[in-house]
GROMACS .gro file of C-alpha atoms in nm:
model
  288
    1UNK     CA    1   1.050   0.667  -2.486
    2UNK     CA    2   0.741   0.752  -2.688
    3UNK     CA    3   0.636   1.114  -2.739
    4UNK     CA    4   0.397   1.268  -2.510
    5UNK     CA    5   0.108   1.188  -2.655
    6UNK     CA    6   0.205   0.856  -2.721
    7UNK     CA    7   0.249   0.803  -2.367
    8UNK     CA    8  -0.041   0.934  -2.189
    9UNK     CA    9  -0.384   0.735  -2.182
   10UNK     CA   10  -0.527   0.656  -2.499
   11UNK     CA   11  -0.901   0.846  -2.450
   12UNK     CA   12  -1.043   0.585  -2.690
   13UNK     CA   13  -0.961   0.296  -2.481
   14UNK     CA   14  -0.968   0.428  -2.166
   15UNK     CA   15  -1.246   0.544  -1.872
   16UNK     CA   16  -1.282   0.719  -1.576
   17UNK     CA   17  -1.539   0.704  -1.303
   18UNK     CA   18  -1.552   1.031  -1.070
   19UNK     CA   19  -1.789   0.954  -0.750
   20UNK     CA   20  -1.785   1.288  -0.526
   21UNK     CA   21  -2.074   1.311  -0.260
   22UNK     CA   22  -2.056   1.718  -0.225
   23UNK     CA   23  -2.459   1.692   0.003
   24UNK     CA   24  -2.543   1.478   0.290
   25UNK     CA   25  -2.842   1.363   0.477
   26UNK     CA   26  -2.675   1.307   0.818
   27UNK     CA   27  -2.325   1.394   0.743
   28UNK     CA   28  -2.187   1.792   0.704
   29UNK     CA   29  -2.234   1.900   0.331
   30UNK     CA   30  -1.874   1.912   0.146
   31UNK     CA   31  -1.928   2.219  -0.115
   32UNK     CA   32  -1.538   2.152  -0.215
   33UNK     CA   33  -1.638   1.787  -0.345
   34UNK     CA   34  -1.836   1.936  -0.634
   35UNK     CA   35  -1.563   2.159  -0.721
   36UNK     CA   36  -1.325   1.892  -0.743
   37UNK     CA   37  -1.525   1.653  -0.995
   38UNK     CA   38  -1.603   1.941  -1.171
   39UNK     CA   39  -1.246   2.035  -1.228
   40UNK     CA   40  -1.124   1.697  -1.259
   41UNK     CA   41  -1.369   1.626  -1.526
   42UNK     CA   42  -1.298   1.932  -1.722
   43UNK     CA   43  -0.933   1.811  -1.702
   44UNK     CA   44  -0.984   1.453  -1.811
   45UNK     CA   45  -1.230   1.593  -2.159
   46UNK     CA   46  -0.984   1.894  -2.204
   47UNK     CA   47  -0.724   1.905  -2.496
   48UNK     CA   48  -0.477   1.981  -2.239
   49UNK     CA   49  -0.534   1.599  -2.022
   50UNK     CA   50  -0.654   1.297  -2.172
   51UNK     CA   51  -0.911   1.396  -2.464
   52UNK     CA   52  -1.121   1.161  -2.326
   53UNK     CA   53  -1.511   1.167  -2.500
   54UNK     CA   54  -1.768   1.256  -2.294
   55UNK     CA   55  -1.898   0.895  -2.262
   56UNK     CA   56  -1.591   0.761  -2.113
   57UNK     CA   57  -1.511   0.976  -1.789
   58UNK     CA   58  -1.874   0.885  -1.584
   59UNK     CA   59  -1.955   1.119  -1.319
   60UNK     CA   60  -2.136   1.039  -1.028
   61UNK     CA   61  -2.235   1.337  -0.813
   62UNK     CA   62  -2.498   1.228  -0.599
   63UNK     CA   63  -2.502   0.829  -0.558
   64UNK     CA   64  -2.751   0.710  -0.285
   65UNK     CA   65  -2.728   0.323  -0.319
   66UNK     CA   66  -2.418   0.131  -0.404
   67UNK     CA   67  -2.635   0.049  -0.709
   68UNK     CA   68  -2.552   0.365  -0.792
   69UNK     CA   69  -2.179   0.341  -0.810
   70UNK     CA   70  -2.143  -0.051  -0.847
   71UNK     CA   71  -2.325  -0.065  -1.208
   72UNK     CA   72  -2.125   0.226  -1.316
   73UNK     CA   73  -1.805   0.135  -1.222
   74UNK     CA   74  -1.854  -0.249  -1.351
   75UNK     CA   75  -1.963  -0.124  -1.679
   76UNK     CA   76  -1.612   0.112  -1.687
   77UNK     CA   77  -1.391  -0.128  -1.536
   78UNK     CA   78  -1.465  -0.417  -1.774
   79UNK     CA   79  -1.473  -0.158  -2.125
   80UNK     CA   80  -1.152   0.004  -2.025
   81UNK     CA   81  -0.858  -0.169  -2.216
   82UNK     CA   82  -0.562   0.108  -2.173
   83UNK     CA   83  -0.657   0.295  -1.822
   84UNK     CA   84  -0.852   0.296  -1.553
   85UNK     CA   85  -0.943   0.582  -1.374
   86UNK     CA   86  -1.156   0.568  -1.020
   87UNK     CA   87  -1.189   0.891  -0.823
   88UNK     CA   88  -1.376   0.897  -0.494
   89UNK     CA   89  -1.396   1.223  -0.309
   90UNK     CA   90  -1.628   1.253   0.030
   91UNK     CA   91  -1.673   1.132   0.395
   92UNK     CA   92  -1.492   0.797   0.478
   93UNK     CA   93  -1.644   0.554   0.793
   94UNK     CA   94  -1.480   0.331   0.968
   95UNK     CA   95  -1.702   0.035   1.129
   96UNK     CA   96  -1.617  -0.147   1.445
   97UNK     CA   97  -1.333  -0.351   1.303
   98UNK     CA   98  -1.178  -0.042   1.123
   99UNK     CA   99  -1.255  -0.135   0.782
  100UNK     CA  100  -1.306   0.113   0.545
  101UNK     CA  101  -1.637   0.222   0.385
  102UNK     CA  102  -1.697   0.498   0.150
  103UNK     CA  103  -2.057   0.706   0.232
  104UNK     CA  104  -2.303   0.823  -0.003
  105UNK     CA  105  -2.585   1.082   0.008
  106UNK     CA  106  -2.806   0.842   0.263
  107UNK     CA  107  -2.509   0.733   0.439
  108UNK     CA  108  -2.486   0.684   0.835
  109UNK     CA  109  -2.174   0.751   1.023
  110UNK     CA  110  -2.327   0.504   1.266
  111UNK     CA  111  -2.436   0.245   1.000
  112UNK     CA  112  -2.151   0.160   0.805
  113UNK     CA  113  -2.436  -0.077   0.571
  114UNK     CA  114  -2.559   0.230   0.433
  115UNK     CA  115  -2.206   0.326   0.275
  116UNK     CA  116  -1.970   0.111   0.006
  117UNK     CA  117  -1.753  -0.109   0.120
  118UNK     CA  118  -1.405  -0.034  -0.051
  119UNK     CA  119  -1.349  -0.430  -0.062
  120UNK     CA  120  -1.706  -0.371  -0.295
  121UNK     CA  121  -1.534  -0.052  -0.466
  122UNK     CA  122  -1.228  -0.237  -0.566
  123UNK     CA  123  -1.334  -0.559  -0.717
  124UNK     CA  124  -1.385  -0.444  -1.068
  125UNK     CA  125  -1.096  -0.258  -1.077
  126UNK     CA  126  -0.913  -0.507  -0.973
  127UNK     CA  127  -1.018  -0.758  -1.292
  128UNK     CA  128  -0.990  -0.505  -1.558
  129UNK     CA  129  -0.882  -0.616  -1.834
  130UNK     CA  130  -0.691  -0.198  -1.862
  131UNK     CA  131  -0.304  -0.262  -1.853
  132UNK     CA  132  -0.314   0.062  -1.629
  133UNK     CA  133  -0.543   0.147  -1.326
  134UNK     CA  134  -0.518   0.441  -1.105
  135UNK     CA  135  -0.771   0.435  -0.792
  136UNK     CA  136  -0.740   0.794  -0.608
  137UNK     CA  137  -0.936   0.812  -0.270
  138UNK     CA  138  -0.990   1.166  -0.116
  139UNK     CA  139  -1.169   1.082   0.237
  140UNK     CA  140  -1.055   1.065   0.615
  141UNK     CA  141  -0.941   0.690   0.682
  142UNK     CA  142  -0.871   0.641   0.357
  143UNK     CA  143  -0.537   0.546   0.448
  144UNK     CA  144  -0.621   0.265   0.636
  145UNK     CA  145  -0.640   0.093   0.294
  146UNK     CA  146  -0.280   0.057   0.280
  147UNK     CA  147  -0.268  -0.141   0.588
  148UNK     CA  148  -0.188  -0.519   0.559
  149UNK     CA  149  -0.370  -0.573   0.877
  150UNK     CA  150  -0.723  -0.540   0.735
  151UNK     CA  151  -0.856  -0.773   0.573
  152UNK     CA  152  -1.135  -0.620   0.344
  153UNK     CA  153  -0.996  -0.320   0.194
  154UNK     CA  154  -0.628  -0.389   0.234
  155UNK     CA  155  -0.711  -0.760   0.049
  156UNK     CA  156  -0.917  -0.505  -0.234
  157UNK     CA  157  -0.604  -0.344  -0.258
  158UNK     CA  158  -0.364  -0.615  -0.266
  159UNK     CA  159  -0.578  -0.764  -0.571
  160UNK     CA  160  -0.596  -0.419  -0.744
  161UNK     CA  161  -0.260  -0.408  -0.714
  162UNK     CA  162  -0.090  -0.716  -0.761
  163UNK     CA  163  -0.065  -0.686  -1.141
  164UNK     CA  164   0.176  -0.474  -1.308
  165UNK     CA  165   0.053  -0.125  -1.391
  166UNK     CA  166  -0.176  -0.046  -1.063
  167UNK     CA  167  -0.176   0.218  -0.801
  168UNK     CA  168  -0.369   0.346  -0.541
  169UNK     CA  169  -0.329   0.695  -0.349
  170UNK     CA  170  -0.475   0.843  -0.059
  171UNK     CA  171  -0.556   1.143   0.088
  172UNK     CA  172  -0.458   1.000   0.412
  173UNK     CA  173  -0.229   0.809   0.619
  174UNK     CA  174  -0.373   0.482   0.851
  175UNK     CA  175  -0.669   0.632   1.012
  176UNK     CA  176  -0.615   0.969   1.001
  177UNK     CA  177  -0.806   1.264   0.840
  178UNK     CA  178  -0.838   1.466   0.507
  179UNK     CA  179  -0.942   1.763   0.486
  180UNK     CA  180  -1.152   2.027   0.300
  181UNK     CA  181  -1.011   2.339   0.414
  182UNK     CA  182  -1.318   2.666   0.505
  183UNK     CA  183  -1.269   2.890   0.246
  184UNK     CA  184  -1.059   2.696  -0.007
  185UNK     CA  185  -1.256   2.598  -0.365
  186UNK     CA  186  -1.093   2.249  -0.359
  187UNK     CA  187  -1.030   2.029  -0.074
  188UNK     CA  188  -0.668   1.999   0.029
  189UNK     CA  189  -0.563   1.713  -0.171
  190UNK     CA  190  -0.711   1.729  -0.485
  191UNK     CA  191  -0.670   2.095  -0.496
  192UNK     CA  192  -0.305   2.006  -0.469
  193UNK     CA  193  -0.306   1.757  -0.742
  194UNK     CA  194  -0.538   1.983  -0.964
  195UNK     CA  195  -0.233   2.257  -0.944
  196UNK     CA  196   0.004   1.989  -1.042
  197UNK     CA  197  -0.230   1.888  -1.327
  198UNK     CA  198  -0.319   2.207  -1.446
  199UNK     CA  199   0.017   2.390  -1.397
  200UNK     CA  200   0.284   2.121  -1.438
  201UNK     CA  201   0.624   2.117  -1.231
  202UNK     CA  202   0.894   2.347  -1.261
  203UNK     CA  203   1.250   2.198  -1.448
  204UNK     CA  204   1.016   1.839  -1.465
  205UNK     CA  205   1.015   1.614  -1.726
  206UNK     CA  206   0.773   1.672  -2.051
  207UNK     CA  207   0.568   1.398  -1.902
  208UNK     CA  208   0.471   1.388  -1.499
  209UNK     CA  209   0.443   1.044  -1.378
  210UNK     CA  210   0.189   0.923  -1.104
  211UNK     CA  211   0.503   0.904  -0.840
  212UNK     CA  212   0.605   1.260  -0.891
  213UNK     CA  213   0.294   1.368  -0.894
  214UNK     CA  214   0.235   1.220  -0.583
  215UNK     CA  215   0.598   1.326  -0.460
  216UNK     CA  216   0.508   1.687  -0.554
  217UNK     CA  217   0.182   1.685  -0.362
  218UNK     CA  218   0.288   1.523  -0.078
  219UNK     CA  219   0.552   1.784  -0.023
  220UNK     CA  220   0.342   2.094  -0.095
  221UNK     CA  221   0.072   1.976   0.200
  222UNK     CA  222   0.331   1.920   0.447
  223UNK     CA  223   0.480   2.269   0.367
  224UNK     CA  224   0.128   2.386   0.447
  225UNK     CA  225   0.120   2.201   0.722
  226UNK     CA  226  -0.170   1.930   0.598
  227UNK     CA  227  -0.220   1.537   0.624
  228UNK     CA  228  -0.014   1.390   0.380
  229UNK     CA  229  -0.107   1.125   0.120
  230UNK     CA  230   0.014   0.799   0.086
  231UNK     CA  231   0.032   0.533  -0.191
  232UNK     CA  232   0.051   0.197  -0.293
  233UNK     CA  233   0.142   0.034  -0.623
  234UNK     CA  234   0.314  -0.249  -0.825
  235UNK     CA  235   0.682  -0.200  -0.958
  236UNK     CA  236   0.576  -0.045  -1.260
  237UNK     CA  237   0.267   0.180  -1.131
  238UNK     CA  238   0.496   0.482  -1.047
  239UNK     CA  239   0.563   0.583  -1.400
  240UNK     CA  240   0.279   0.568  -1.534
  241UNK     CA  241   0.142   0.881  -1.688
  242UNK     CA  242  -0.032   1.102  -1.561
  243UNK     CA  243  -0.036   1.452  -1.720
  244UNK     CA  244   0.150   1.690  -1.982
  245UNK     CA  245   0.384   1.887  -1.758
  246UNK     CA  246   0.258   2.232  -1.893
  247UNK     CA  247   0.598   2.412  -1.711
  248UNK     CA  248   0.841   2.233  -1.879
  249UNK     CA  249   1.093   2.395  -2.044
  250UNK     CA  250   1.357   2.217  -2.293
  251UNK     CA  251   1.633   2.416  -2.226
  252UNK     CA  252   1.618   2.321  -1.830
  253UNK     CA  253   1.689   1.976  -1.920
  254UNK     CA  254   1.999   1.989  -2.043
  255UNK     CA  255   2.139   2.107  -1.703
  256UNK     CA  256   2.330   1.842  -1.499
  257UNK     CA  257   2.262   2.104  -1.184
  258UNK     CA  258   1.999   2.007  -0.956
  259UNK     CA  259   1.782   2.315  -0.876
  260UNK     CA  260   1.764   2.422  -0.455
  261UNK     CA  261   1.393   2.377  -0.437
  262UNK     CA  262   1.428   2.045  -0.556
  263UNK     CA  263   1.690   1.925  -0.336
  264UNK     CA  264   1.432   2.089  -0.032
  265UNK     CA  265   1.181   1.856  -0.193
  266UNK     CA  266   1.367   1.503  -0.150
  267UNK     CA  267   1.467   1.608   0.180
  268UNK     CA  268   1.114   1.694   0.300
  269UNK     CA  269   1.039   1.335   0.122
  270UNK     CA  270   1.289   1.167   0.276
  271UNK     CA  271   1.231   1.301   0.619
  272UNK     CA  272   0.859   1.175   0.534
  273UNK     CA  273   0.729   1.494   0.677
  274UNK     CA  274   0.372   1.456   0.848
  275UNK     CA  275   0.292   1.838   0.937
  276UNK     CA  276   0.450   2.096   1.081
  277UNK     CA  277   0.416   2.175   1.467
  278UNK     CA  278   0.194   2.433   1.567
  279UNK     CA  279   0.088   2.538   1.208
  280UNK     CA  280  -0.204   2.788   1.261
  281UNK     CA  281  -0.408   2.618   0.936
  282UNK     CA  282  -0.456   2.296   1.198
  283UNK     CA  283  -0.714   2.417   1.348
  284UNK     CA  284  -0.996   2.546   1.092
  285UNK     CA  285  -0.983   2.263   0.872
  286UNK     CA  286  -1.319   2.051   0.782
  287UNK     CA  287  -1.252   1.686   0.806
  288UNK     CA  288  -1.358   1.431   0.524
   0.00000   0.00000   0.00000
């Protein structure tokens, strides 16, 4: 295995497109959204995540036309030649056939036209010429993505991911809700995966991988009694790189002991834990 460096992203031949609609015309305003390209951003630029230059992480914070998005995200997909990054954080629509749209400033919950189609969001990811790609979708419905039943986005997602090296994750399951949480800076998921990023996992390796990652969030919402994620990928997307772990600690791997709170982990995994009965959060959360 490469060193750590070696086997993150390489920031000169690699991009990122954050889209995060935080202020709405007719939908209610997600403050957390902001927060969470903001952060994400900071990450992606930092020393500490993927040194990427300024030019190549492209933030879109208030896109009103697909124009918007679509020029952006062609011009990224097709110059990226390591990764691919594309973040989407804000409110997800479903039209009359249940195919998933992602809004934008102007957007109609009523008019699923006035949003993106994600069969529209994932064709340039899903012929760029990066040997990695990482799509991360932070809405309600997002999950229905996932589902081979649908023919737009799950047929976007089937392309996107048919090559080695591609993954997609949700903040959802099927139909079902995210959530941005009254109160809380980030919204539940990404505020999850922005701990991970930012504060590593305990006895990991020096390297976290998109699947533990993903493992790691998906058990901390369910132990806080949130939606859990859900992902899709080719054979090889799961260990793909995602961040330094910034808690690891040489000396931990040498142990052949598995640590307690690990073991609680798998289990939780394994029992693919939805959300805990009669968890008081249930009720105050903000759906996305």
């Amino acid at each position: 295995m490469n060193n750590v460096a070696d086997s993150l992203p390489d920031p000169a031949r690699t991009r990122a497109v954050l889209i995060g609609v935080s202020s709405y015309d007719h939908f209610e305003d997600l403050p957390a959204v902001h927060n969470n390209i903001e952060a994400l951003q900071q990450f992606l630029t930092s020393a500490d995540g993927w040194e990427l230059p300024s030019s190549h992480c492209s933030v879109l914070a208030h896109p009103r036309t697909s124009s918007d998005i679509m020029t952006v995200l062609q011009e990224a997909s097709s110059g990226a030649r390591d990764t691919l990054l594309v973040y989407y954080a804000g409110h997800g629509v479903l039209d009359d056939e249940l195919r998933f749209y992602v809004s934008l400033e102007s957007s109609k919950a009523d008019e699923p036209w006035s949003c993106v189609s994600y069969e529209w969001l994932g064709r340039y990811p899903a012929h760029s010429p990066a040997r990695r790609r990482i799509a991360i979708l932070n809405s309600c419905f997002s999950g229905r993505v996932h589902r081979g039943t649908m023919s737009a986005a799950s047929d976007a997602v089937r392309a996107q991911t048919s090559a080695r090296g591609a993954v997609v994750l949700t903040s959802a399951r099927d139909d079902r809700v995210a959530l941005a949480p009254p109160g809380e800076k980030y919204t539940a998921f990404t505020g999850e995966l922005l701990a991970v990023l930012r504060e590593g996992i305990p006895e990991g390796p020096p390297v976290i991988s998109v699947d533990r990652a993903y493992g790691h969030v998906k058990h901390a919402l369910a132990a806080r009694g949130r939606p859990r994620p859900d992902r899709t990928g080719s054979d090889t997307a799961g260990s793909l790189a995602l961040a330094r772990n910034r808690a690891f600690t040489p000396s931990r791997t040498t142990s052949t002991r598995v640590p307690f709170t690990e073991v609680l982990r798998k289990l939780a995994l394994r029992l693919d834990i939805d959300r805990w009965p009669n968890h008081p959060s249930q009720d105050r959360m903000i759906p996305l």
